[in-house]
GROMACS .gro file of C-alpha atoms in nm:
model
  372
    1UNK     CA    1  -4.496  -1.339  -0.837
    2UNK     CA    2  -4.100  -1.248  -0.806
    3UNK     CA    3  -4.022  -1.398  -0.392
    4UNK     CA    4  -3.822  -1.184  -0.273
    5UNK     CA    5  -3.501  -1.372  -0.139
    6UNK     CA    6  -3.230  -1.329   0.047
    7UNK     CA    7  -3.006  -1.324  -0.231
    8UNK     CA    8  -3.174  -1.003  -0.267
    9UNK     CA    9  -3.140  -0.817   0.070
   10UNK     CA   10  -2.747  -0.922   0.007
   11UNK     CA   11  -2.708  -0.747  -0.313
   12UNK     CA   12  -2.959  -0.426  -0.248
   13UNK     CA   13  -2.760  -0.363   0.076
   14UNK     CA   14  -2.496  -0.318  -0.137
   15UNK     CA   15  -2.623  -0.117  -0.366
   16UNK     CA   16  -2.727   0.187  -0.085
   17UNK     CA   17  -2.412   0.123   0.152
   18UNK     CA   18  -2.217   0.200  -0.240
   19UNK     CA   19  -2.409   0.471  -0.261
   20UNK     CA   20  -2.393   0.584   0.121
   21UNK     CA   21  -2.021   0.548   0.038
   22UNK     CA   22  -1.937   0.727  -0.322
   23UNK     CA   23  -2.107   1.071  -0.154
   24UNK     CA   24  -1.954   1.003   0.259
   25UNK     CA   25  -1.596   0.952   0.088
   26UNK     CA   26  -1.666   1.295  -0.093
   27UNK     CA   27  -1.701   1.521   0.215
   28UNK     CA   28  -1.451   1.361   0.406
   29UNK     CA   29  -1.195   1.644   0.515
   30UNK     CA   30  -0.829   1.507   0.489
   31UNK     CA   31  -0.522   1.560   0.247
   32UNK     CA   32  -0.701   1.233  -0.009
   33UNK     CA   33  -0.937   1.415  -0.197
   34UNK     CA   34  -0.880   1.365  -0.501
   35UNK     CA   35  -0.782   1.003  -0.456
   36UNK     CA   36  -1.104   0.999  -0.214
   37UNK     CA   37  -1.312   1.108  -0.588
   38UNK     CA   38  -1.126   0.801  -0.773
   39UNK     CA   39  -1.239   0.564  -0.417
   40UNK     CA   40  -1.609   0.690  -0.568
   41UNK     CA   41  -1.577   0.600  -0.880
   42UNK     CA   42  -1.477   0.280  -0.771
   43UNK     CA   43  -1.773   0.207  -0.539
   44UNK     CA   44  -2.066   0.369  -0.821
   45UNK     CA   45  -1.910   0.049  -1.060
   46UNK     CA   46  -1.967  -0.149  -0.823
   47UNK     CA   47  -2.311  -0.097  -0.720
   48UNK     CA   48  -2.308  -0.092  -1.122
   49UNK     CA   49  -2.205  -0.426  -1.129
   50UNK     CA   50  -2.452  -0.529  -0.844
   51UNK     CA   51  -2.702  -0.386  -1.013
   52UNK     CA   52  -2.659  -0.569  -1.290
   53UNK     CA   53  -2.596  -0.878  -1.086
   54UNK     CA   54  -2.964  -0.795  -0.929
   55UNK     CA   55  -3.104  -0.737  -1.310
   56UNK     CA   56  -2.951  -1.059  -1.414
   57UNK     CA   57  -3.058  -1.343  -1.119
   58UNK     CA   58  -3.394  -1.145  -1.109
   59UNK     CA   59  -3.555  -1.068  -1.415
   60UNK     CA   60  -3.365  -1.112  -1.665
   61UNK     CA   61  -3.569  -1.109  -1.974
   62UNK     CA   62  -3.406  -1.095  -2.351
   63UNK     CA   63  -3.410  -0.725  -2.356
   64UNK     CA   64  -3.322  -0.649  -1.939
   65UNK     CA   65  -2.993  -0.943  -2.077
   66UNK     CA   66  -2.891  -0.701  -2.376
   67UNK     CA   67  -2.883  -0.425  -2.122
   68UNK     CA   68  -2.585  -0.588  -1.826
   69UNK     CA   69  -2.398  -0.676  -2.173
   70UNK     CA   70  -2.328  -0.249  -2.094
   71UNK     CA   71  -2.278  -0.309  -1.750
   72UNK     CA   72  -2.014  -0.524  -1.769
   73UNK     CA   73  -1.860  -0.262  -1.896
   74UNK     CA   74  -1.741  -0.198  -1.551
   75UNK     CA   75  -1.526  -0.549  -1.578
   76UNK     CA   76  -1.257  -0.292  -1.810
   77UNK     CA   77  -1.306  -0.018  -1.667
   78UNK     CA   78  -1.169  -0.193  -1.249
   79UNK     CA   79  -0.850  -0.190  -1.329
   80UNK     CA   80  -0.755   0.125  -1.449
   81UNK     CA   81  -0.927   0.325  -1.147
   82UNK     CA   82  -0.769   0.109  -0.896
   83UNK     CA   83  -0.436   0.196  -1.068
   84UNK     CA   84  -0.534   0.544  -1.067
   85UNK     CA   85  -0.657   0.585  -0.680
   86UNK     CA   86  -0.353   0.387  -0.588
   87UNK     CA   87  -0.070   0.627  -0.739
   88UNK     CA   88  -0.304   0.896  -0.569
   89UNK     CA   89  -0.330   0.757  -0.272
   90UNK     CA   90   0.029   0.662  -0.245
   91UNK     CA   91   0.247   0.871  -0.433
   92UNK     CA   92   0.361   1.219  -0.396
   93UNK     CA   93   0.275   1.465  -0.738
   94UNK     CA   94   0.006   1.281  -0.751
   95UNK     CA   95  -0.292   1.476  -0.731
   96UNK     CA   96  -0.459   1.462  -1.045
   97UNK     CA   97  -0.248   1.148  -1.274
   98UNK     CA   98  -0.438   1.047  -1.509
   99UNK     CA   99  -0.381   0.751  -1.743
  100UNK     CA  100  -0.424   0.843  -2.176
  101UNK     CA  101  -0.733   0.713  -2.299
  102UNK     CA  102  -0.512   0.372  -2.480
  103UNK     CA  103  -0.662   0.197  -2.144
  104UNK     CA  104  -1.026   0.261  -2.177
  105UNK     CA  105  -0.969   0.094  -2.555
  106UNK     CA  106  -1.126  -0.237  -2.419
  107UNK     CA  107  -1.409  -0.002  -2.299
  108UNK     CA  108  -1.494   0.134  -2.580
  109UNK     CA  109  -1.477  -0.158  -2.759
  110UNK     CA  110  -1.720  -0.309  -2.524
  111UNK     CA  111  -1.969  -0.035  -2.584
  112UNK     CA  112  -1.940  -0.113  -2.955
  113UNK     CA  113  -2.015  -0.449  -2.910
  114UNK     CA  114  -2.281  -0.368  -2.670
  115UNK     CA  115  -2.521  -0.100  -2.959
  116UNK     CA  116  -2.423  -0.336  -3.237
  117UNK     CA  117  -2.610  -0.570  -2.982
  118UNK     CA  118  -2.925  -0.276  -2.979
  119UNK     CA  119  -2.960  -0.303  -3.346
  120UNK     CA  120  -3.051  -0.635  -3.441
  121UNK     CA  121  -3.440  -0.626  -3.336
  122UNK     CA  122  -3.513  -0.851  -3.027
  123UNK     CA  123  -3.598  -1.192  -3.285
  124UNK     CA  124  -3.274  -1.189  -3.460
  125UNK     CA  125  -3.052  -1.029  -3.118
  126UNK     CA  126  -3.243  -1.410  -2.951
  127UNK     CA  127  -3.115  -1.623  -3.301
  128UNK     CA  128  -2.783  -1.391  -3.278
  129UNK     CA  129  -2.678  -1.474  -2.850
  130UNK     CA  130  -2.686  -1.872  -2.927
  131UNK     CA  131  -2.428  -1.785  -3.299
  132UNK     CA  132  -2.106  -1.907  -3.325
  133UNK     CA  133  -2.054  -1.545  -3.319
  134UNK     CA  134  -2.171  -1.390  -3.010
  135UNK     CA  135  -2.054  -1.684  -2.884
  136UNK     CA  136  -1.771  -1.586  -2.949
  137UNK     CA  137  -1.726  -1.235  -2.860
  138UNK     CA  138  -1.828  -1.287  -2.485
  139UNK     CA  139  -1.600  -1.612  -2.489
  140UNK     CA  140  -1.325  -1.286  -2.588
  141UNK     CA  141  -1.485  -1.012  -2.336
  142UNK     CA  142  -1.481  -1.211  -2.094
  143UNK     CA  143  -1.186  -1.336  -2.147
  144UNK     CA  144  -1.023  -0.977  -2.200
  145UNK     CA  145  -1.161  -0.883  -1.896
  146UNK     CA  146  -1.015  -1.142  -1.728
  147UNK     CA  147  -0.622  -1.061  -1.846
  148UNK     CA  148  -0.675  -0.619  -1.787
  149UNK     CA  149  -0.718  -0.721  -1.485
  150UNK     CA  150  -0.442  -0.956  -1.406
  151UNK     CA  151  -0.271  -0.689  -1.570
  152UNK     CA  152  -0.420  -0.376  -1.362
  153UNK     CA  153  -0.379  -0.596  -1.059
  154UNK     CA  154   0.022  -0.685  -1.072
  155UNK     CA  155   0.035  -0.318  -1.171
  156UNK     CA  156  -0.136  -0.177  -0.879
  157UNK     CA  157   0.092  -0.471  -0.682
  158UNK     CA  158   0.409  -0.394  -0.807
  159UNK     CA  159   0.325   0.014  -0.640
  160UNK     CA  160   0.288  -0.111  -0.340
  161UNK     CA  161   0.610  -0.292  -0.389
  162UNK     CA  162   0.740  -0.003  -0.429
  163UNK     CA  163   0.613   0.203  -0.179
  164UNK     CA  164   0.672  -0.010   0.054
  165UNK     CA  165   1.046  -0.019  -0.019
  166UNK     CA  166   1.004   0.268   0.008
  167UNK     CA  167   0.860   0.403   0.293
  168UNK     CA  168   1.134   0.278   0.528
  169UNK     CA  169   1.302   0.581   0.414
  170UNK     CA  170   1.026   0.876   0.484
  171UNK     CA  171   0.779   0.758   0.766
  172UNK     CA  172   0.954   0.584   1.084
  173UNK     CA  173   0.602   0.397   1.236
  174UNK     CA  174   0.364   0.120   1.040
  175UNK     CA  175   0.097   0.250   0.882
  176UNK     CA  176  -0.190   0.027   0.882
  177UNK     CA  177  -0.345   0.104   0.490
  178UNK     CA  178  -0.051   0.024   0.349
  179UNK     CA  179  -0.112  -0.304   0.492
  180UNK     CA  180  -0.476  -0.292   0.480
  181UNK     CA  181  -0.406  -0.175   0.078
  182UNK     CA  182  -0.194  -0.547   0.091
  183UNK     CA  183  -0.467  -0.785   0.189
  184UNK     CA  184  -0.691  -0.595  -0.014
  185UNK     CA  185  -0.504  -0.720  -0.356
  186UNK     CA  186  -0.395  -1.015  -0.199
  187UNK     CA  187  -0.792  -1.073  -0.173
  188UNK     CA  188  -0.904  -0.932  -0.523
  189UNK     CA  189  -0.583  -1.193  -0.700
  190UNK     CA  190  -0.685  -1.477  -0.532
  191UNK     CA  191  -1.095  -1.379  -0.701
  192UNK     CA  192  -0.960  -1.349  -1.032
  193UNK     CA  193  -0.718  -1.671  -0.975
  194UNK     CA  194  -1.058  -1.860  -0.897
  195UNK     CA  195  -1.225  -1.603  -1.190
  196UNK     CA  196  -0.955  -1.795  -1.452
  197UNK     CA  197  -0.934  -2.152  -1.339
  198UNK     CA  198  -1.400  -2.083  -1.347
  199UNK     CA  199  -1.387  -1.946  -1.711
  200UNK     CA  200  -1.066  -2.206  -1.800
  201UNK     CA  201  -1.341  -2.497  -1.638
  202UNK     CA  202  -1.685  -2.386  -1.852
  203UNK     CA  203  -1.599  -2.244  -2.146
  204UNK     CA  204  -1.291  -2.498  -2.256
  205UNK     CA  205  -1.384  -2.801  -2.100
  206UNK     CA  206  -1.795  -2.744  -2.027
  207UNK     CA  207  -1.775  -2.819  -1.659
  208UNK     CA  208  -1.933  -2.582  -1.415
  209UNK     CA  209  -1.772  -2.499  -1.153
  210UNK     CA  210  -2.098  -2.336  -1.007
  211UNK     CA  211  -2.136  -2.116  -0.752
  212UNK     CA  212  -1.751  -1.985  -0.850
  213UNK     CA  213  -1.857  -1.827  -1.181
  214UNK     CA  214  -1.803  -1.417  -1.288
  215UNK     CA  215  -2.139  -1.307  -1.148
  216UNK     CA  216  -2.085  -1.475  -0.739
  217UNK     CA  217  -1.688  -1.347  -0.829
  218UNK     CA  218  -1.805  -1.024  -0.926
  219UNK     CA  219  -2.067  -0.985  -0.704
  220UNK     CA  220  -1.780  -1.054  -0.389
  221UNK     CA  221  -1.540  -0.796  -0.549
  222UNK     CA  222  -1.811  -0.554  -0.513
  223UNK     CA  223  -1.888  -0.638  -0.174
  224UNK     CA  224  -1.486  -0.666  -0.102
  225UNK     CA  225  -1.455  -0.296  -0.235
  226UNK     CA  226  -1.712  -0.120  -0.005
  227UNK     CA  227  -1.441  -0.239   0.257
  228UNK     CA  228  -1.158  -0.093   0.143
  229UNK     CA  229  -1.436   0.258   0.138
  230UNK     CA  230  -1.574   0.177   0.477
  231UNK     CA  231  -1.172   0.192   0.622
  232UNK     CA  232  -1.113   0.480   0.422
  233UNK     CA  233  -1.311   0.615   0.656
  234UNK     CA  234  -1.168   0.476   0.961
  235UNK     CA  235  -0.817   0.513   0.806
  236UNK     CA  236  -0.860   0.836   0.580
  237UNK     CA  237  -0.459   0.920   0.578
  238UNK     CA  238  -0.134   0.797   0.425
  239UNK     CA  239   0.182   0.958   0.429
  240UNK     CA  240   0.286   1.031   0.074
  241UNK     CA  241   0.605   0.939  -0.060
  242UNK     CA  242   0.793   1.012  -0.371
  243UNK     CA  243   0.719   0.770  -0.651
  244UNK     CA  244   1.113   0.678  -0.690
  245UNK     CA  245   1.384   0.499  -0.985
  246UNK     CA  246   1.351   0.155  -0.926
  247UNK     CA  247   1.768   0.196  -0.965
  248UNK     CA  248   1.822   0.528  -0.773
  249UNK     CA  249   2.200   0.719  -0.797
  250UNK     CA  250   2.420   0.632  -0.486
  251UNK     CA  251   2.705   0.797  -0.584
  252UNK     CA  252   2.835   1.078  -0.352
  253UNK     CA  253   2.595   1.353  -0.355
  254UNK     CA  254   2.737   1.521  -0.074
  255UNK     CA  255   3.035   1.731  -0.015
  256UNK     CA  256   3.290   1.675   0.329
  257UNK     CA  257   3.128   1.969   0.467
  258UNK     CA  258   2.805   1.956   0.425
  259UNK     CA  259   2.793   1.526   0.519
  260UNK     CA  260   2.966   1.679   0.915
  261UNK     CA  261   2.650   1.846   0.891
  262UNK     CA  262   2.404   1.577   0.900
  263UNK     CA  263   2.600   1.419   1.129
  264UNK     CA  264   2.589   1.683   1.339
  265UNK     CA  265   2.247   1.862   1.307
  266UNK     CA  266   2.077   1.495   1.332
  267UNK     CA  267   2.308   1.420   1.652
  268UNK     CA  268   2.160   1.707   1.812
  269UNK     CA  269   1.763   1.653   1.634
  270UNK     CA  270   1.777   1.325   1.780
  271UNK     CA  271   2.061   1.218   1.986
  272UNK     CA  272   2.013   1.561   2.253
  273UNK     CA  273   1.620   1.675   2.139
  274UNK     CA  274   1.513   1.283   2.074
  275UNK     CA  275   1.241   1.426   1.808
  276UNK     CA  276   1.263   1.076   1.811
  277UNK     CA  277   1.003   1.045   2.059
  278UNK     CA  278   0.749   1.177   1.849
  279UNK     CA  279   0.469   0.898   1.700
  280UNK     CA  280   0.416   0.980   1.375
  281UNK     CA  281   0.825   1.130   1.321
  282UNK     CA  282   0.838   1.155   0.918
  283UNK     CA  283   1.146   1.218   0.717
  284UNK     CA  284   1.067   1.535   0.611
  285UNK     CA  285   0.974   1.706   0.989
  286UNK     CA  286   1.328   1.619   1.042
  287UNK     CA  287   1.462   1.797   0.710
  288UNK     CA  288   1.298   2.013   0.805
  289UNK     CA  289   1.466   2.088   1.169
  290UNK     CA  290   1.790   2.049   0.990
  291UNK     CA  291   1.684   2.273   0.726
  292UNK     CA  292   1.784   2.089   0.444
  293UNK     CA  293   1.614   1.842   0.209
  294UNK     CA  294   1.550   1.479   0.262
  295UNK     CA  295   1.697   1.343  -0.054
  296UNK     CA  296   1.993   1.459   0.202
  297UNK     CA  297   1.921   1.243   0.506
  298UNK     CA  298   1.749   0.971   0.268
  299UNK     CA  299   2.119   0.986   0.109
  300UNK     CA  300   2.302   1.033   0.393
  301UNK     CA  301   2.148   0.691   0.600
  302UNK     CA  302   2.144   0.503   0.359
  303UNK     CA  303   2.480   0.562   0.210
  304UNK     CA  304   2.717   0.718   0.553
  305UNK     CA  305   2.452   0.525   0.807
  306UNK     CA  306   2.473   0.182   0.622
  307UNK     CA  307   2.005   0.227   0.736
  308UNK     CA  308   1.695   0.371   0.638
  309UNK     CA  309   1.534   0.570   0.845
  310UNK     CA  310   1.273   0.371   0.937
  311UNK     CA  311   1.541   0.169   1.159
  312UNK     CA  312   1.693   0.495   1.194
  313UNK     CA  313   1.495   0.583   1.433
  314UNK     CA  314   1.348   0.338   1.534
  315UNK     CA  315   1.780   0.231   1.651
  316UNK     CA  316   1.701   0.540   1.912
  317UNK     CA  317   1.333   0.401   2.039
  318UNK     CA  318   1.503   0.091   2.107
  319UNK     CA  319   1.790   0.249   2.339
  320UNK     CA  320   1.505   0.522   2.506
  321UNK     CA  321   1.329   0.174   2.614
  322UNK     CA  322   1.629   0.009   2.753
  323UNK     CA  323   1.714   0.322   2.994
  324UNK     CA  324   1.363   0.340   3.110
  325UNK     CA  325   1.438  -0.076   3.220
  326UNK     CA  326   1.769   0.026   3.358
  327UNK     CA  327   1.597   0.210   3.549
  328UNK     CA  328   1.372  -0.028   3.652
  329UNK     CA  329   1.103   0.206   3.430
  330UNK     CA  330   0.894  -0.131   3.386
  331UNK     CA  331   0.809  -0.242   3.702
  332UNK     CA  332   0.551   0.047   3.737
  333UNK     CA  333   0.440  -0.032   3.410
  334UNK     CA  334   0.368  -0.240   3.159
  335UNK     CA  335   0.549  -0.318   2.827
  336UNK     CA  336   0.373  -0.144   2.582
  337UNK     CA  337   0.295   0.120   2.766
  338UNK     CA  338   0.734   0.208   2.827
  339UNK     CA  339   0.722   0.126   2.403
  340UNK     CA  340   0.486   0.411   2.369
  341UNK     CA  341   0.623   0.649   2.563
  342UNK     CA  342   0.961   0.604   2.328
  343UNK     CA  343   0.801   0.671   2.019
  344UNK     CA  344   0.659   0.336   1.886
  345UNK     CA  345   0.282   0.329   1.763
  346UNK     CA  346   0.164   0.004   1.803
  347UNK     CA  347   0.289  -0.301   1.994
  348UNK     CA  348   0.408  -0.570   1.673
  349UNK     CA  349   0.601  -0.300   1.549
  350UNK     CA  350   0.757  -0.277   1.874
  351UNK     CA  351   0.849  -0.609   1.893
  352UNK     CA  352   1.009  -0.636   1.525
  353UNK     CA  353   1.264  -0.360   1.588
  354UNK     CA  354   1.346  -0.515   1.933
  355UNK     CA  355   1.393  -0.844   1.746
  356UNK     CA  356   1.593  -0.631   1.573
  357UNK     CA  357   1.785  -0.489   1.747
  358UNK     CA  358   1.845  -0.701   2.080
  359UNK     CA  359   1.802  -1.048   1.905
  360UNK     CA  360   1.524  -1.097   2.211
  361UNK     CA  361   1.181  -1.042   2.260
  362UNK     CA  362   1.094  -0.805   2.498
  363UNK     CA  363   0.972  -1.027   2.821
  364UNK     CA  364   1.279  -1.282   2.778
  365UNK     CA  365   1.525  -0.974   2.775
  366UNK     CA  366   1.338  -0.843   3.075
  367UNK     CA  367   1.340  -1.160   3.251
  368UNK     CA  368   1.684  -1.279   3.201
  369UNK     CA  369   1.799  -0.929   3.337
  370UNK     CA  370   1.946  -0.995   3.703
  371UNK     CA  371   1.746  -0.975   3.981
  372UNK     CA  372   1.801  -0.631   4.175
   0.00000   0.00000   0.00000
């Protein structure tokens, strides 16, 4: 009789929570619907992997082993799905972005290998799995899975880098989801590196790094994916930006009268109307106010002002903060409260902006003021 152990509880909870999240995310009422469809698929692949590991750890027979080979096809699906999710989530005009069929050829090859194994009787299959041919096949499958996941990990890391590069030209506030996605990439990178080292150690040198290995690492990755699912419930929105070319054209695109128009419009909107007080101000908001394109404003700020939208807006927020301090408002309110009043949405964002502008911390700056 098979006893119930703590590992079974972990795997069962992971499977049930994965199914719950995959369904719940589809009912979120926000703009990331198509991205969350991919996220649900990623969650279901994680559930499939956990289910396969439960079978492998607790109920493994030769017959079920053949089916776990099929379940392992998810290692070739995980990378492409993550890439599609990030493209749909972070970049505009990518709502229905899909990868070409070429990206799924490794998964198809894996399924064909599974069907090949299923064509044998159990007795013949038992002999085959210990043969040189099958050992080489399993080596290629796992090695290919590692290379595939590293490839898409690199693509995703590059997407996040490009997003962060353009983010400051589009929004004036800190987006927690971007930081979270970066942490997720780092964690997956650690998992993949550990998997690679374990693979080399066991396959080439015959040294097991237990408990670090294929099974444990994919359980870890799967459970970590659920963290992404829960976080998407809390922070479902990400401001989407165009996927810019690596080397944008900086040649003069505006005439002098257009430049003068933007200069006056920005002065009215930012200095007079104080649009910077809006915590979630975006470049799109400003372009609608000035009745011009986001590209024109971005070009003007980058080329004429030598700044990006994020730093440009925060410059005025810091000026407003200094004005309030000059009016002694810091004696009745906390520094954090005043920073929120001038448009910042987090303490860390304010501190970084203040340090960049004043080369000092807010508290030190206030302490250095003459006592009135």
